[in-house]
Short mmCIF file of C-alpha atoms and ligand atoms in Angstrom, two decimals:
data_model
loop_
_atom_site.label_atom_id
_atom_site.label_comp_id
_atom_site.label_asym_id
_atom_site.label_seq_id
_atom_site.Cartn_x
_atom_site.Cartn_y
_atom_site.Cartn_z
CA UNK M 1 120.21 65.63 73.60
CA UNK M 2 117.90 62.48 73.93
CA UNK M 3 120.77 60.00 74.54
CA UNK M 4 121.20 61.42 78.18
CA UNK M 5 117.55 60.43 79.04
CA UNK M 6 118.20 56.97 78.19
CA UNK M 7 119.87 53.93 79.89
CA UNK M 8 123.70 54.09 80.02
CA UNK M 9 124.25 50.77 78.83
CA UNK M 10 121.93 51.84 75.35
CA UNK M 11 124.28 54.92 75.19
CA UNK M 12 127.28 52.52 75.29
CA UNK M 13 126.26 49.98 72.96
CA UNK M 14 126.00 52.29 69.93
CA UNK M 15 128.77 53.50 67.78
CA UNK M 16 128.54 56.96 67.02
CA UNK M 17 131.04 56.66 64.18
CA UNK M 18 129.05 54.17 62.14
CA UNK M 19 125.21 55.91 62.32
CA UNK M 20 123.50 54.69 59.39
CA UNK M 21 122.97 57.69 56.87
CA UNK M 22 119.64 56.75 55.76
CA UNK M 23 117.18 54.88 57.79
CA UNK M 24 113.54 53.95 56.13
CA UNK M 25 110.74 52.52 58.34
CA UNK M 26 107.64 50.28 57.47
CA UNK M 27 105.19 51.63 60.19
CA UNK M 28 103.11 48.51 60.42
CA UNK M 29 100.65 47.25 63.11
CA UNK M 30 98.63 50.23 64.08
CA UNK M 31 95.51 48.73 63.25
CA UNK M 32 96.09 45.46 65.32
CA UNK M 33 97.09 47.64 68.40
CA UNK M 34 94.05 49.35 68.07
CA UNK M 35 92.10 46.25 67.83
CA UNK M 36 93.58 44.59 71.03
CA UNK M 37 92.09 47.60 72.91
CA UNK M 38 88.91 47.47 71.26
CA UNK M 39 89.32 50.59 69.65
CA UNK M 40 88.82 51.72 65.64
CA UNK M 41 91.64 51.25 63.66
CA UNK M 42 92.38 55.09 63.35
CA UNK M 43 93.53 55.21 66.91
CA UNK M 44 96.20 52.73 66.24
CA UNK M 45 97.00 55.24 63.25
CA UNK M 46 97.01 58.01 65.92
CA UNK M 47 98.61 56.41 68.23
CA UNK M 48 101.33 55.91 65.56
CA UNK M 49 101.78 59.27 64.87
CA UNK M 50 103.31 59.60 68.94
CA UNK M 51 105.75 56.90 67.76
CA UNK M 52 106.99 59.22 64.85
CA UNK M 53 107.83 61.86 66.52
CA UNK M 54 109.71 60.06 68.96
CA UNK M 55 111.66 58.56 65.84
CA UNK M 56 112.01 61.67 63.99
CA UNK M 57 113.60 62.94 67.31
CA UNK M 58 116.19 60.26 67.76
CA UNK M 59 117.39 60.37 64.31
CA UNK M 60 117.92 63.97 64.24
CA UNK M 61 119.75 63.77 67.70
CA UNK M 62 121.72 60.72 66.38
CA UNK M 63 122.63 63.13 63.23
CA UNK M 64 121.25 60.49 60.67
CA UNK M 65 120.76 62.22 57.73
CA UNK M 66 117.86 60.62 55.93
CA UNK M 67 114.70 59.02 57.43
CA UNK M 68 111.93 57.75 54.93
CA UNK M 69 108.73 56.90 56.60
CA UNK M 70 105.97 54.83 54.70
CA UNK M 71 103.10 56.80 55.66
CA UNK M 72 100.24 55.59 52.88
CA UNK M 73 100.83 53.42 49.95
CA UNK M 74 99.25 53.22 46.58
CA UNK M 75 97.22 50.12 47.80
CA UNK M 76 95.94 51.63 50.87
CA UNK M 77 93.14 53.17 48.96
CA UNK M 78 91.75 49.81 49.08
CA UNK M 79 90.98 50.34 52.75
CA UNK M 80 87.47 51.48 54.19
CA UNK M 81 86.90 54.96 53.37
CA UNK M 82 86.53 56.13 57.09
CA UNK M 83 90.04 54.55 57.56
CA UNK M 84 91.31 56.06 54.44
CA UNK M 85 89.81 59.77 55.28
CA UNK M 86 91.40 59.33 58.99
CA UNK M 87 94.88 58.76 57.44
CA UNK M 88 94.42 62.03 55.31
CA UNK M 89 93.09 64.19 58.40
CA UNK M 90 95.94 62.79 60.26
CA UNK M 91 98.73 63.64 57.91
CA UNK M 92 97.07 67.27 57.91
CA UNK M 93 96.86 67.28 61.83
CA UNK M 94 100.36 66.18 61.98
CA UNK M 95 101.99 68.56 59.68
CA UNK M 96 100.00 71.58 61.09
CA UNK M 97 100.88 70.58 64.76
CA UNK M 98 104.48 69.58 64.08
CA UNK M 99 105.95 71.74 61.52
CA UNK M 100 107.33 74.87 63.57
CA UNK M 101 108.89 72.11 65.93
CA UNK M 102 110.32 70.26 62.97
CA UNK M 103 111.53 73.69 61.73
CA UNK M 104 113.13 74.36 64.95
CA UNK M 105 114.84 71.02 64.94
CA UNK M 106 116.53 72.15 61.35
CA UNK M 107 114.47 69.11 59.66
CA UNK M 108 113.70 69.39 55.90
CA UNK M 109 110.43 67.68 55.07
CA UNK M 110 110.28 66.22 51.61
CA UNK M 111 107.06 64.10 50.41
CA UNK M 112 107.61 61.17 48.07
CA UNK M 113 104.74 59.53 46.12
CA UNK M 114 102.04 60.88 43.64
CA UNK M 115 100.47 63.45 45.31
CA UNK M 116 98.14 64.42 42.29
CA UNK M 117 95.74 62.02 43.55
CA UNK M 118 95.13 63.20 47.33
CA UNK M 119 92.91 65.80 48.57
CA UNK M 120 93.69 69.47 48.17
CA UNK M 121 93.50 70.04 52.00
CA UNK M 122 96.38 67.59 52.30
CA UNK M 123 98.20 69.04 49.65
CA UNK M 124 98.28 72.48 50.98
CA UNK M 125 99.73 71.31 54.28
CA UNK M 126 102.59 69.59 52.38
CA UNK M 127 103.12 72.34 50.25
CA UNK M 128 103.25 74.71 53.39
CA UNK M 129 105.62 72.17 55.30
CA UNK M 130 108.00 71.83 52.41
CA UNK M 131 108.03 75.45 51.91
CA UNK M 132 108.76 76.26 55.78
CA UNK M 133 111.53 73.49 55.87
CA UNK M 134 112.96 73.77 52.19
CA UNK M 135 116.25 75.54 53.49
CA UNK M 136 117.11 73.49 56.63
CA UNK M 137 120.10 71.39 56.53
CA UNK M 138 119.85 68.82 59.38
CA UNK M 139 117.73 65.43 59.14
CA UNK M 140 116.01 65.03 55.66
CA UNK M 141 112.57 63.53 56.72
CA UNK M 142 110.85 62.01 53.47
CA UNK M 143 107.44 60.99 53.95
CA UNK M 144 106.18 58.48 51.63
CA UNK M 145 102.62 59.25 50.72
CA UNK M 146 100.56 57.77 47.81
CA UNK M 147 103.85 55.74 47.01
CA UNK M 148 104.50 52.93 45.47
CA UNK M 149 107.92 51.46 44.54
CA UNK M 150 106.93 50.06 41.21
CA UNK M 151 105.43 53.18 40.44
CA UNK M 152 108.64 55.19 41.18
CA UNK M 153 110.39 52.83 38.51
CA UNK M 154 107.67 53.11 35.94
CA UNK M 155 107.71 57.08 36.46
CA UNK M 156 111.25 56.90 36.00
CA UNK M 157 111.13 54.88 33.11
CA UNK M 158 108.60 57.16 31.36
CA UNK M 159 110.81 60.17 31.96
CA UNK M 160 114.22 58.42 30.75
CA UNK M 161 111.94 57.27 27.29
CA UNK M 162 111.01 61.07 27.08
CA UNK M 163 114.47 62.37 27.00
CA UNK M 164 115.33 59.23 24.62
CA UNK M 165 112.41 60.17 22.12
CA UNK M 166 113.61 63.57 22.03
CA UNK M 167 117.12 62.82 21.38
CA UNK M 168 118.38 64.03 24.80
CA UNK M 169 119.75 60.99 26.02
CA UNK M 170 121.06 57.71 24.42
CA UNK M 171 119.50 54.16 24.83
CA UNK M 172 123.02 52.91 25.26
CA UNK M 173 123.66 55.38 27.95
CA UNK M 174 121.09 54.42 30.39
CA UNK M 175 122.66 53.37 33.52
CA UNK M 176 121.87 52.93 37.43
CA UNK M 177 122.43 56.75 37.71
CA UNK M 178 120.41 57.84 35.15
CA UNK M 179 117.38 55.76 36.99
CA UNK M 180 118.36 57.16 40.34
CA UNK M 181 118.22 60.84 39.02
CA UNK M 182 114.53 60.21 37.81
CA UNK M 183 113.22 58.61 41.17
CA UNK M 184 111.67 60.29 43.91
CA UNK M 185 114.68 59.87 45.92
CA UNK M 186 117.08 61.64 43.37
CA UNK M 187 120.18 62.89 44.83
CA UNK M 188 119.73 60.84 48.34
CA UNK M 189 121.49 57.68 49.29
CA UNK M 190 119.84 54.53 49.07
CA UNK M 191 118.65 53.39 52.74
CA UNK M 192 121.29 51.64 54.74
CA UNK M 193 118.81 50.24 57.10
CA UNK M 194 114.82 49.38 56.28
CA UNK M 195 112.98 48.22 59.33
CA UNK M 196 109.48 47.13 59.60
CA UNK M 197 107.60 47.16 62.74
CA UNK M 198 104.64 44.92 63.14
CA UNK M 199 106.25 41.32 62.73
CA UNK M 200 105.50 40.54 58.74
CA UNK M 201 108.40 39.85 57.00
CA UNK M 202 108.07 41.49 53.56
CA UNK M 203 109.07 45.16 51.99
CA UNK M 204 105.38 45.80 50.51
CA UNK M 205 106.48 47.86 47.45
CA UNK M 206 108.62 49.99 49.70
CA UNK M 207 111.82 51.71 48.18
CA UNK M 208 112.29 48.34 45.67
CA UNK M 209 114.96 49.82 43.64
CA UNK M 210 116.39 51.83 46.70
CA UNK M 211 116.80 48.77 48.66
CA UNK M 212 119.08 46.81 46.60
CA UNK M 213 121.72 46.71 49.16
CA UNK M 214 119.88 47.79 52.34
CA UNK M 215 120.28 46.10 55.30
CA UNK M 216 116.70 44.92 56.57
CA UNK M 217 115.52 44.53 60.48
CA UNK M 218 112.25 43.22 61.51
CA UNK M 219 110.81 43.53 64.70
CA UNK M 220 107.73 41.72 66.15
CA UNK M 221 106.67 45.34 68.29
CA UNK M 222 103.50 46.86 66.84
CA UNK M 223 104.23 50.58 65.58
CA UNK M 224 102.43 52.25 68.27
CA UNK M 225 104.23 50.46 71.04
CA UNK M 226 107.79 51.02 69.24
CA UNK M 227 109.89 53.16 71.14
CA UNK M 228 113.61 54.67 71.27
CA UNK M 229 115.03 51.62 72.35
CA UNK M 230 113.72 49.46 69.73
CA UNK M 231 115.27 51.96 67.28
CA UNK M 232 118.44 51.96 69.12
CA UNK M 233 118.38 48.14 69.19
CA UNK M 234 117.92 48.22 65.07
CA UNK M 235 120.88 50.50 64.44
CA UNK M 236 123.01 48.44 66.88
CA UNK M 237 122.11 45.26 65.13
CA UNK M 238 123.03 47.21 61.80
CA UNK M 239 126.47 47.97 63.27
CA UNK M 240 127.01 44.40 63.72
CA UNK M 241 126.38 43.75 59.88
CA UNK M 242 129.24 43.06 57.62
CA UNK M 243 128.11 45.29 54.28
CA UNK M 244 129.99 43.75 51.44
CA UNK M 245 127.81 45.40 48.55
CA UNK M 246 128.68 41.89 46.59
CA UNK M 247 132.43 41.96 47.12
CA UNK M 248 134.37 39.89 49.55
C1 LIG Z 1 100.14 50.32 58.53
O1 LIG Z 1 99.37 49.58 59.71
C2 LIG Z 1 100.47 51.70 58.75
C3 LIG Z 1 99.81 52.39 57.74
C4 LIG Z 1 99.12 51.86 56.42
C5 LIG Z 1 99.68 53.95 58.09
C6 LIG Z 1 100.87 54.64 58.87
C7 LIG Z 1 100.28 56.11 59.24
C8 LIG Z 1 100.77 56.42 60.38
C9 LIG Z 1 101.80 55.89 61.26
C10 LIG Z 1 100.29 57.53 60.66
C11 LIG Z 1 100.44 58.92 59.66
C12 LIG Z 1 102.11 59.22 59.53
C13 LIG Z 1 102.39 60.38 59.31
C14 LIG Z 1 103.95 60.51 58.87
C15 LIG Z 1 101.75 61.49 59.40
P1 LIG Z 1 98.37 48.78 59.36
O2 LIG Z 1 97.22 49.86 59.70
O3 LIG Z 1 98.52 48.34 58.21
O4 LIG Z 1 98.07 48.01 60.96
P2 LIG Z 1 97.76 46.33 61.03
O5 LIG Z 1 98.97 45.34 60.06
O6 LIG Z 1 98.07 45.98 62.36
O7 LIG Z 1 96.38 46.18 60.29
#
């Protein structure tokens, strides 16, 4: 168990009875991390994969049920072709190298986002990873890829409209539950904690419906430097929050 390897005071700070069920992360700062070292941006993303592995391990060890990572947004296509291709290749590398380890850890991998627009070779690895881990019952690892929160809502609206047009649903019956059921994250609880590394203070089109009552936590640490203790600090901070969901 990872906690044994950590400082005793860190372990004592965490309340194991109040672990967030769903943590979502905006992994920002890879480019700046690389720039500071005079390296091409893709090296920052490569280093960011190491952090992904650490964070998955901690969440799995702490019995967090859902972890959602923002790996590629629909807006990221605007980046230079080299970087976009580099990110596609890193995804392939991560999945092909890690799927056995993830499977051993009982992690279930799910992709959320528009996968119709990404290269076949990525989709092939995604399909293999999802298939291999389909029956796992441990951590659910959502990888948001070619993801946009607004598109998630637009797609849900389209699906719901089709049902209204075909007479399966009445407009007056549309409610939060029906919208939830038509989002990429259907069947999953909303994130309890959304954290963003890299110092920026925004959600950048990530889980914008699902984040209605999420606790937000921002870190100045650049994603490749983010480590187990930073994640624990975020969880400890979350545990101090008084969540009222609009009540008193
Ligand atoms: C934002 O940093 C990060 C991304 C757009 C990509 C994140 C991708 C990874 C960590 C690797 C792939 C992940 C998986 C799960 C396979 P930025 O480039 O915007 O950094 P900057 O703000 O410093 O420029």
